[in-house]
PDB file of C-alpha atoms in Angstrom:
ATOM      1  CA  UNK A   1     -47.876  -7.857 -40.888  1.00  0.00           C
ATOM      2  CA  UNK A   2     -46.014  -5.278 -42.655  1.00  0.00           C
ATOM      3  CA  UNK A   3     -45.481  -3.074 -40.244  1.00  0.00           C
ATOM      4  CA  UNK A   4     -42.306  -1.289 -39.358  1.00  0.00           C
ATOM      5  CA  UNK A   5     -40.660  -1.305 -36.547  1.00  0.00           C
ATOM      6  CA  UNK A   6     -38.810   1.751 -34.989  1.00  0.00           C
ATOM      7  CA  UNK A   7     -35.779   1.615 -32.513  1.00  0.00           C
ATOM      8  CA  UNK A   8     -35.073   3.208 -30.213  1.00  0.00           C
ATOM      9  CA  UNK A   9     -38.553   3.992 -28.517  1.00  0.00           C
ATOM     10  CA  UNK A  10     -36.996   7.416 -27.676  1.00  0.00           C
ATOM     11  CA  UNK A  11     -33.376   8.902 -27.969  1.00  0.00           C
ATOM     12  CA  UNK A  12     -32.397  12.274 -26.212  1.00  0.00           C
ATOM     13  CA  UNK A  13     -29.090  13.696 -27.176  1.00  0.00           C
ATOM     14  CA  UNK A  14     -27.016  17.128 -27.429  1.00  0.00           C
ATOM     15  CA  UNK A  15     -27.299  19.698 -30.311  1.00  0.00           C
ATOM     16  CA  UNK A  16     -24.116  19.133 -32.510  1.00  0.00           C
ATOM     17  CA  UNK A  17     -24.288  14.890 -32.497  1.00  0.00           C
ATOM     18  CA  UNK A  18     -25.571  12.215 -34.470  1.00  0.00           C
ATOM     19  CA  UNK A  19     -28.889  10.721 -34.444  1.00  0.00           C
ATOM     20  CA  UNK A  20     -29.447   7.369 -35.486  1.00  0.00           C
ATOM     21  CA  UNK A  21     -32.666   5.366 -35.571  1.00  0.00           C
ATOM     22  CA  UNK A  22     -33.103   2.093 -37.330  1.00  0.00           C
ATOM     23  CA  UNK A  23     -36.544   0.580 -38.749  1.00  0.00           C
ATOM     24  CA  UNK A  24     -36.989  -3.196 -39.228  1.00  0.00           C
ATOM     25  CA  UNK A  25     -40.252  -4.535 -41.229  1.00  0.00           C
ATOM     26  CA  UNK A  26     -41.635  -8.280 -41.710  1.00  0.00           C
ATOM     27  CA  UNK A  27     -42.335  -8.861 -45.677  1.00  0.00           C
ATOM     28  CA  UNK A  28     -40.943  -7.678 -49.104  1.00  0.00           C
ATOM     29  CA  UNK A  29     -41.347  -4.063 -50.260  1.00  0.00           C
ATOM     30  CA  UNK A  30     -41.186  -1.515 -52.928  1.00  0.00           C
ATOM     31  CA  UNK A  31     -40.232   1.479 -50.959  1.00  0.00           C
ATOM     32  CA  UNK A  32     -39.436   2.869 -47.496  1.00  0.00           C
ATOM     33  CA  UNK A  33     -39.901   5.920 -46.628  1.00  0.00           C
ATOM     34  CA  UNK A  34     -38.879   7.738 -43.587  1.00  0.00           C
ATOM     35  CA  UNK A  35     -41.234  10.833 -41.716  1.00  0.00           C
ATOM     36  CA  UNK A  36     -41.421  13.566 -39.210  1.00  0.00           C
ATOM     37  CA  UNK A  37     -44.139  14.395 -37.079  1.00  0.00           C
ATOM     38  CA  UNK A  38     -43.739  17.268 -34.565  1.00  0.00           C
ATOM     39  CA  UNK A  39     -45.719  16.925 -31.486  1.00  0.00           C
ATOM     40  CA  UNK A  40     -49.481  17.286 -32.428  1.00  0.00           C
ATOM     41  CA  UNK A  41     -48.815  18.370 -36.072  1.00  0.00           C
ATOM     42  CA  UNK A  42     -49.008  16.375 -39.911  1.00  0.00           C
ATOM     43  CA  UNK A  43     -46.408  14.423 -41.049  1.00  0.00           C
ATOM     44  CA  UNK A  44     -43.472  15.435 -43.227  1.00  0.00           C
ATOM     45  CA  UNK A  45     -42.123  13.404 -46.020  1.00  0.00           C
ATOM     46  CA  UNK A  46     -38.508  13.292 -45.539  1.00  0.00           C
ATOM     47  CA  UNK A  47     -36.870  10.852 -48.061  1.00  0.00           C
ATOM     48  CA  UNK A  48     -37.809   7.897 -50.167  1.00  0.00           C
ATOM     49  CA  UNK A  49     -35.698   4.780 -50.664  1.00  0.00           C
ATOM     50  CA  UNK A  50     -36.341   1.968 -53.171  1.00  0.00           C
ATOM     51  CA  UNK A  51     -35.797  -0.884 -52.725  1.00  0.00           C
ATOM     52  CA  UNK A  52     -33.021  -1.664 -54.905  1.00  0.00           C
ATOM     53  CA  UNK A  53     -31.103   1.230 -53.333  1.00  0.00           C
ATOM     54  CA  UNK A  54     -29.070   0.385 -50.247  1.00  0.00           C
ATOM     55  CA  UNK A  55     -28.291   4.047 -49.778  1.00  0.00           C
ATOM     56  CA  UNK A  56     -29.617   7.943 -50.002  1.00  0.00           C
ATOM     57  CA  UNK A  57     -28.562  11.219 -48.980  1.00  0.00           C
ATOM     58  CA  UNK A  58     -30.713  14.398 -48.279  1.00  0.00           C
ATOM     59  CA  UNK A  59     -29.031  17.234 -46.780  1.00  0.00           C
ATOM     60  CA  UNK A  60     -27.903  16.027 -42.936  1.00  0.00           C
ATOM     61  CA  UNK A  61     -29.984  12.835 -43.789  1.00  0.00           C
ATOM     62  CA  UNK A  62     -28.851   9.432 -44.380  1.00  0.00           C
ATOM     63  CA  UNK A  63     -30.964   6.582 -45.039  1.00  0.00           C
ATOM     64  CA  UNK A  64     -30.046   3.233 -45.563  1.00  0.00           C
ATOM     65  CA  UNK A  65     -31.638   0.150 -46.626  1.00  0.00           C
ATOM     66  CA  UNK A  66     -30.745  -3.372 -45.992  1.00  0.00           C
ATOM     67  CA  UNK A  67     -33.394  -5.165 -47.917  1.00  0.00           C
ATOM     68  CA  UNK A  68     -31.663  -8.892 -46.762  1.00  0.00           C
ATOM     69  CA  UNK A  69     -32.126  -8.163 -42.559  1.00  0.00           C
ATOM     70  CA  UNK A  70     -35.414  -6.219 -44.024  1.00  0.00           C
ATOM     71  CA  UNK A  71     -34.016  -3.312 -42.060  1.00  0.00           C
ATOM     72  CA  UNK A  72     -33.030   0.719 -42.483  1.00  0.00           C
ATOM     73  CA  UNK A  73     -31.518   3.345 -40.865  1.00  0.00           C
ATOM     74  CA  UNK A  74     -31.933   6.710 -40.596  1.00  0.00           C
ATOM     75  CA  UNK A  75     -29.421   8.944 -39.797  1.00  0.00           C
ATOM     76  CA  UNK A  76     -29.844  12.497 -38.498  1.00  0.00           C
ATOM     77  CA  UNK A  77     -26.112  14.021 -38.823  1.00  0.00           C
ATOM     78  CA  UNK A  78     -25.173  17.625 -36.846  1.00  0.00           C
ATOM     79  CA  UNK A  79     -28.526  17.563 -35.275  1.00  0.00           C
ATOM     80  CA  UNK A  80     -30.277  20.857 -34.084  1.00  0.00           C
ATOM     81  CA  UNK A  81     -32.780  21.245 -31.448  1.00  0.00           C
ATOM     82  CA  UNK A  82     -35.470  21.775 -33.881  1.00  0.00           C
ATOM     83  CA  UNK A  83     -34.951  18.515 -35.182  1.00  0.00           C
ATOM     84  CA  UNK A  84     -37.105  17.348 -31.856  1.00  0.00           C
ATOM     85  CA  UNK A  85     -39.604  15.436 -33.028  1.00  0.00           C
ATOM     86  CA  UNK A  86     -40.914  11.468 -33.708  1.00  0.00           C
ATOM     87  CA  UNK A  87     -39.616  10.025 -37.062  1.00  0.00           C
ATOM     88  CA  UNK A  88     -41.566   7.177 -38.430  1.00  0.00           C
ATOM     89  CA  UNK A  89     -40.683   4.571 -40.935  1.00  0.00           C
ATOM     90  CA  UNK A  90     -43.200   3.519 -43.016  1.00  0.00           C
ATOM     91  CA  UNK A  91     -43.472   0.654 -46.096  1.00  0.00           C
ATOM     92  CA  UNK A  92     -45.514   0.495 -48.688  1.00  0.00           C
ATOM     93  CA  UNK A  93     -48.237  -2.396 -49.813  1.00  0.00           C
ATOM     94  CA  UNK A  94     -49.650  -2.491 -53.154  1.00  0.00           C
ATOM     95  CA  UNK A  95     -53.594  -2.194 -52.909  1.00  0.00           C
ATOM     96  CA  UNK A  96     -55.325  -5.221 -53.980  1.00  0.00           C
ATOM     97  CA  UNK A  97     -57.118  -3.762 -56.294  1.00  0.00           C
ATOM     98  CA  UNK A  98     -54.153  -2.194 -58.282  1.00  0.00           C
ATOM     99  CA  UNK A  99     -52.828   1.799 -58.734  1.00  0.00           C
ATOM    100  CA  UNK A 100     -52.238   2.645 -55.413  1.00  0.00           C
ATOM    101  CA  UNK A 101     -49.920   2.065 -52.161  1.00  0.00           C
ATOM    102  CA  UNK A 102     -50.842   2.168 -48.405  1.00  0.00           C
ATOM    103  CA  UNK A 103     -48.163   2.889 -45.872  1.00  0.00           C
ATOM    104  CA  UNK A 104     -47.602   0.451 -43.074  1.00  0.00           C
ATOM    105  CA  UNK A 105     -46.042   3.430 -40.292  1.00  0.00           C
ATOM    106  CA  UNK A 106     -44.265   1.975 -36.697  1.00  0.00           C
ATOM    107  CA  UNK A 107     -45.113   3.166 -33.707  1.00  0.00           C
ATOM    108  CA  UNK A 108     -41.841   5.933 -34.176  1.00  0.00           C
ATOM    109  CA  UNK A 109     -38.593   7.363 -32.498  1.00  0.00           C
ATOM    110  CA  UNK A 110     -39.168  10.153 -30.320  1.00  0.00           C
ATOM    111  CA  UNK A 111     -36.001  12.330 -30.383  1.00  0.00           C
ATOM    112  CA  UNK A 112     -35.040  14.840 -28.120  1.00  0.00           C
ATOM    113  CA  UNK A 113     -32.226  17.248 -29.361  1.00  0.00           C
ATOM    114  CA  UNK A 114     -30.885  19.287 -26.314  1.00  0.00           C
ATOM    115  CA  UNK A 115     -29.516  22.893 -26.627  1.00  0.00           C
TER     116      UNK A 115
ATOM    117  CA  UNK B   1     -44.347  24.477 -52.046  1.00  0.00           C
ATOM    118  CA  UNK B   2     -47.407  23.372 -53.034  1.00  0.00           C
ATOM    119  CA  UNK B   3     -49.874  21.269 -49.595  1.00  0.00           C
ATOM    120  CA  UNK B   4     -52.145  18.920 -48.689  1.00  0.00           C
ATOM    121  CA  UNK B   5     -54.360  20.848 -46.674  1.00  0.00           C
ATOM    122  CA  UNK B   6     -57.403  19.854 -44.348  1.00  0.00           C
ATOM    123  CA  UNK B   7     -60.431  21.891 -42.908  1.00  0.00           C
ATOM    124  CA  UNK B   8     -61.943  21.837 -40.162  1.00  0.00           C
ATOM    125  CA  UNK B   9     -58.270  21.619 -37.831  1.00  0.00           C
ATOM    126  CA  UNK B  10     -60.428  20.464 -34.929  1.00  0.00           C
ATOM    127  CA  UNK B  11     -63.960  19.178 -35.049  1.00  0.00           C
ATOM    128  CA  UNK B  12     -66.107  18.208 -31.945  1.00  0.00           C
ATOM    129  CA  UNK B  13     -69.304  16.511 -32.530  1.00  0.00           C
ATOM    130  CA  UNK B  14     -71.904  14.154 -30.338  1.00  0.00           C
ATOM    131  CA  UNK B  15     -71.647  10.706 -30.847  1.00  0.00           C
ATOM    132  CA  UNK B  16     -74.354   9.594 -33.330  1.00  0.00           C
ATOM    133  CA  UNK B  17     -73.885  12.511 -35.681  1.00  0.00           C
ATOM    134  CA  UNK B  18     -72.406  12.865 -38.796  1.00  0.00           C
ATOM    135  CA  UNK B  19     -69.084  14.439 -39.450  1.00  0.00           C
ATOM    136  CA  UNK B  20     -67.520  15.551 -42.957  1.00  0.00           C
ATOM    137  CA  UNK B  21     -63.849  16.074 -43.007  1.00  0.00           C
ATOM    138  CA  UNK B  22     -62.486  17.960 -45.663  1.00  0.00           C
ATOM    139  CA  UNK B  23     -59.010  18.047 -47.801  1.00  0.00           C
ATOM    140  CA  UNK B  24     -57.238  19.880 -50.742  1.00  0.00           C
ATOM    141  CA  UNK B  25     -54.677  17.547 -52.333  1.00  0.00           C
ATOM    142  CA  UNK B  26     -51.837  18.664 -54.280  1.00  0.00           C
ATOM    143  CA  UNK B  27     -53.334  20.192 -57.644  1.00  0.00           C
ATOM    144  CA  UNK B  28     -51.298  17.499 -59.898  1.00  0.00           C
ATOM    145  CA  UNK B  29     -51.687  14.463 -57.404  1.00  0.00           C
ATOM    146  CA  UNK B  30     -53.619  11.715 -58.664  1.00  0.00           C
ATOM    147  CA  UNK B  31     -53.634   9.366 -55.605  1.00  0.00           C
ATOM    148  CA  UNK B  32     -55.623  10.206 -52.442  1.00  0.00           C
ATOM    149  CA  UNK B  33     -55.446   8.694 -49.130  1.00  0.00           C
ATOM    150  CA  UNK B  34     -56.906   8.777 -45.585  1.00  0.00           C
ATOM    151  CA  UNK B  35     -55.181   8.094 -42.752  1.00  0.00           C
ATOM    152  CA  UNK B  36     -55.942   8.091 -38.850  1.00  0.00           C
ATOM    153  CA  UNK B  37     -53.626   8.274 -35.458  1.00  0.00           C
ATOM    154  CA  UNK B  38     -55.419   7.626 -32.353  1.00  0.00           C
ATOM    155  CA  UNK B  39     -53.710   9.701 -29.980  1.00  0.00           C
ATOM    156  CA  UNK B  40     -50.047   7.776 -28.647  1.00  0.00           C
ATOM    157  CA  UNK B  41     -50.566   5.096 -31.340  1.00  0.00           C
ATOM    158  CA  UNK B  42     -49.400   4.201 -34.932  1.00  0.00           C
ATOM    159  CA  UNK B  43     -51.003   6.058 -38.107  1.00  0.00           C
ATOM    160  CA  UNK B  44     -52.879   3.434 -39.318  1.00  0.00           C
ATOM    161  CA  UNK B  45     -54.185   3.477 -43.396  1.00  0.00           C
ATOM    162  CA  UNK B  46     -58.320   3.409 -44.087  1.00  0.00           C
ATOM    163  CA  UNK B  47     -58.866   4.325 -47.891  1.00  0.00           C
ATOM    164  CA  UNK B  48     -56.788   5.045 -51.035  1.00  0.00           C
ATOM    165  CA  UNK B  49     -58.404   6.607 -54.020  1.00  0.00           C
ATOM    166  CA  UNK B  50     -57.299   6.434 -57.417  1.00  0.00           C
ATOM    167  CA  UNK B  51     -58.841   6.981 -60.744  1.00  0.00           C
ATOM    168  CA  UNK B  52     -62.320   8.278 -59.022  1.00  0.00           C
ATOM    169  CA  UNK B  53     -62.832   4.904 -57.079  1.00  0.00           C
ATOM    170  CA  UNK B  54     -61.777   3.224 -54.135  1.00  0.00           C
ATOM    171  CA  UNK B  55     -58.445   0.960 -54.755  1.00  0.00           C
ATOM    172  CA  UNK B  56     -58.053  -0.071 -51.085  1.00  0.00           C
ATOM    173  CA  UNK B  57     -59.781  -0.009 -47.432  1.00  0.00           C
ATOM    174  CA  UNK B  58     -58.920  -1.555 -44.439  1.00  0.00           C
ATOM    175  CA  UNK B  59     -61.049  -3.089 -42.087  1.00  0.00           C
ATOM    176  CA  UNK B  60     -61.459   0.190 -40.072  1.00  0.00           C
ATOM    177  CA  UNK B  61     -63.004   1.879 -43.301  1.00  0.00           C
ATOM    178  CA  UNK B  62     -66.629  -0.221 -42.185  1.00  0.00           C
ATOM    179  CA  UNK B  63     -69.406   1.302 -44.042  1.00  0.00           C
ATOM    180  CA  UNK B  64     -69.984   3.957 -41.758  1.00  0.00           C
ATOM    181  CA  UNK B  65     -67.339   5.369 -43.833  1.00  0.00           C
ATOM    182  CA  UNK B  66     -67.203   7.006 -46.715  1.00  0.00           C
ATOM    183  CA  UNK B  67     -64.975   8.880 -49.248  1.00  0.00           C
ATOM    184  CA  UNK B  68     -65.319  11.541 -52.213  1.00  0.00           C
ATOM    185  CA  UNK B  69     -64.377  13.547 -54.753  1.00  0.00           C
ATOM    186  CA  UNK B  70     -66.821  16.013 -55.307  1.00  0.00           C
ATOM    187  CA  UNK B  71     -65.185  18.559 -57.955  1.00  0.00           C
ATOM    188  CA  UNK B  72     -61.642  18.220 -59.378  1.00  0.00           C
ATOM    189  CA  UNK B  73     -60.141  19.801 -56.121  1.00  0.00           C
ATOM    190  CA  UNK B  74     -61.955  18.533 -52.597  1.00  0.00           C
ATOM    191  CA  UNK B  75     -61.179  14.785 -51.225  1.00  0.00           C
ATOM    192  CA  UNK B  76     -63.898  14.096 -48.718  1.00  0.00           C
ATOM    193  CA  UNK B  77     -64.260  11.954 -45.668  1.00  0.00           C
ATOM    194  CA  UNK B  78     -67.272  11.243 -44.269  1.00  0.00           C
ATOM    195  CA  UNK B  79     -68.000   9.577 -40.788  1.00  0.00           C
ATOM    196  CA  UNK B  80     -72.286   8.885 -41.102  1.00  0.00           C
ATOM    197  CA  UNK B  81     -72.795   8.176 -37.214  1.00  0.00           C
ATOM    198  CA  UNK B  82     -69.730   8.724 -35.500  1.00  0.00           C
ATOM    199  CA  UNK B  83     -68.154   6.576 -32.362  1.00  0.00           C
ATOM    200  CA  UNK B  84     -66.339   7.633 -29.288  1.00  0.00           C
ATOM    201  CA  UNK B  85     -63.708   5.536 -30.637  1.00  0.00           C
ATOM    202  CA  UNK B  86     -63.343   7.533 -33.683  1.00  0.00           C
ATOM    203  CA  UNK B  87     -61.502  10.495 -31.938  1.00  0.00           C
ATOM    204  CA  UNK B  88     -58.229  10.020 -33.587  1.00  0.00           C
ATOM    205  CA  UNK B  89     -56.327  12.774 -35.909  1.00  0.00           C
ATOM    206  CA  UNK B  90     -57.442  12.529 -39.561  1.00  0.00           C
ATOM    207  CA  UNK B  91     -54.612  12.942 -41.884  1.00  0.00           C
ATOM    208  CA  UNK B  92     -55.233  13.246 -45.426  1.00  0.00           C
ATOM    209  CA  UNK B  93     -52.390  12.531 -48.285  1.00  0.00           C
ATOM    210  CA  UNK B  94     -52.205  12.881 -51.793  1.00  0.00           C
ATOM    211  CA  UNK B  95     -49.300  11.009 -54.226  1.00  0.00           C
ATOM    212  CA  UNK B  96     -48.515  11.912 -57.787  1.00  0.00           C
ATOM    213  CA  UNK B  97     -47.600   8.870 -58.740  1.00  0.00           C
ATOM    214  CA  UNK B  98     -48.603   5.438 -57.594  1.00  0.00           C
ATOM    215  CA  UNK B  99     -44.745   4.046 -57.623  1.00  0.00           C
ATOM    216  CA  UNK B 100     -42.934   4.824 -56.109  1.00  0.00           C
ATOM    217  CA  UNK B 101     -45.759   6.982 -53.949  1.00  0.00           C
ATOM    218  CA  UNK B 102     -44.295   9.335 -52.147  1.00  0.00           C
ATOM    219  CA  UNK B 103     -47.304  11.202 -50.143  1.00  0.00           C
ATOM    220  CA  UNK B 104     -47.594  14.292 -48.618  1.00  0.00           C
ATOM    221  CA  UNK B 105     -49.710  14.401 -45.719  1.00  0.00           C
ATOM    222  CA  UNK B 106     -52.139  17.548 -45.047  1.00  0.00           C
ATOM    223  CA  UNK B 107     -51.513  19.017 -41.036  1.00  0.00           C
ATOM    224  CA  UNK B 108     -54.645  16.484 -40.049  1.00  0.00           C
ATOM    225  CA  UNK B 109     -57.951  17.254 -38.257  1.00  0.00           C
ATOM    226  CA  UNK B 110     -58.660  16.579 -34.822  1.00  0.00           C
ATOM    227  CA  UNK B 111     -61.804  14.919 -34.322  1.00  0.00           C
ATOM    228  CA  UNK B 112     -63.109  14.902 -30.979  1.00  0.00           C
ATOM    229  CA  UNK B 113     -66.575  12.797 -30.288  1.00  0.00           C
ATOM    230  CA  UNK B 114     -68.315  13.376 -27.028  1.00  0.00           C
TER     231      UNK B 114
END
């Protein structure tokens, strides 16, 4: 399986700190991407790495990618209490057939930012 | 910003009956997926679309399953007799490019069977 893998399960912590969650997956991939999914709601692309990057920025996001322990990070920097949600890693497969990817999601970090 | 969005937001049907759930992809997208997320579990992948055809299904997408594009703006999913154990949230997303594919995921639709 491809699947990632999110850690923690669930991480509660106080407006104005860090968040960091980390994502591990099995096999070799292209991409990793990183989502948010407020309770009962879509999911929101946040950032894209490759996997020849080790590294990305995106505002108070930090991603990075450690292709040899097939692992990433995600880091939530200055958090605010609408940052409460579940992040998700997710990897991409190349279809069989050709011209498309699926995304292999984990089961996701709930985070709690208190006020 | 230009969405991925999905109609009906919740849909209740009877078991046995048919459901069609509907999405608008991103005008300029070329990739179209389905996606489900039985309530407390992973979103799990069940059809891409590419090029008018079907590039991958899983083994959830069994043939009571079925996908279109009817015009050059609707992305279809159609459930022909649905299951109890097809209440999950139905996300649609749509990709510009293949890779990398970043996709944008509509706000889903519930889909309750009874």
């Amino acid at each position: 399986s491809q699947q990632g893998e999110e850690d923690p399960q669930a991480l509660s912590i106080q407006e104005g700190e860090n968040a960091t969650m980390n994502c591990s997956y099995k096999t070799s991939i292209n991409n990793l991407q990183w989502y948010r999914q407020n309770s009962g709601r879509g999911l929101v692309h946040l950032i894209l790495i490759r996997s020849n990057e080790r590294e990305k920025h995106s505002g108070r996001l930090r991603v990075t990618l450690d292709t040899s322990k097939k692992s990433s990070s995600l880091l939530i920097t200055a958090s605010r209490a609408a940052d409460t949600a579940s992040y998700f890693c997710a990897t991409d497969a190349w279809a069989v057939g050709g011209g498309s990817e699926k995304l292999v999601f984990g089961k996701g970090t709930k985070l709690t930012v208190n006020p | 910003e230009p969405e991925v969005t999905q109609t009906p937001s919740h849909q209740v049907t009877q078991m046995g009956q048919e459901v069609i759930l509907r999405c608008v992809p991103i005008s300029n997208h070329l990739y179209f997926y389905w996606y489900r997320q039985i309530l407390g579990q992973k979103v799990e992948f069940l059809v891409s679309f590419y090029n008018n055809e079907i590039s991958e299904k899983s083994e959830i997408f069994d043939d009571q399953f079925s996908v279109e594009r009817p015009d050059g703006s609707n992305f279809t999913l159609k459930i022909r007799s649905t299951k109890l154990e097809d209440s999950a949230m139905y996300f649609c997303a749509s990709s510009e490019r293949g890779d990398p594919a970043e996709q944008y995921f509509g706000p889903g639709t519930r889909l309750t069977v009874t």
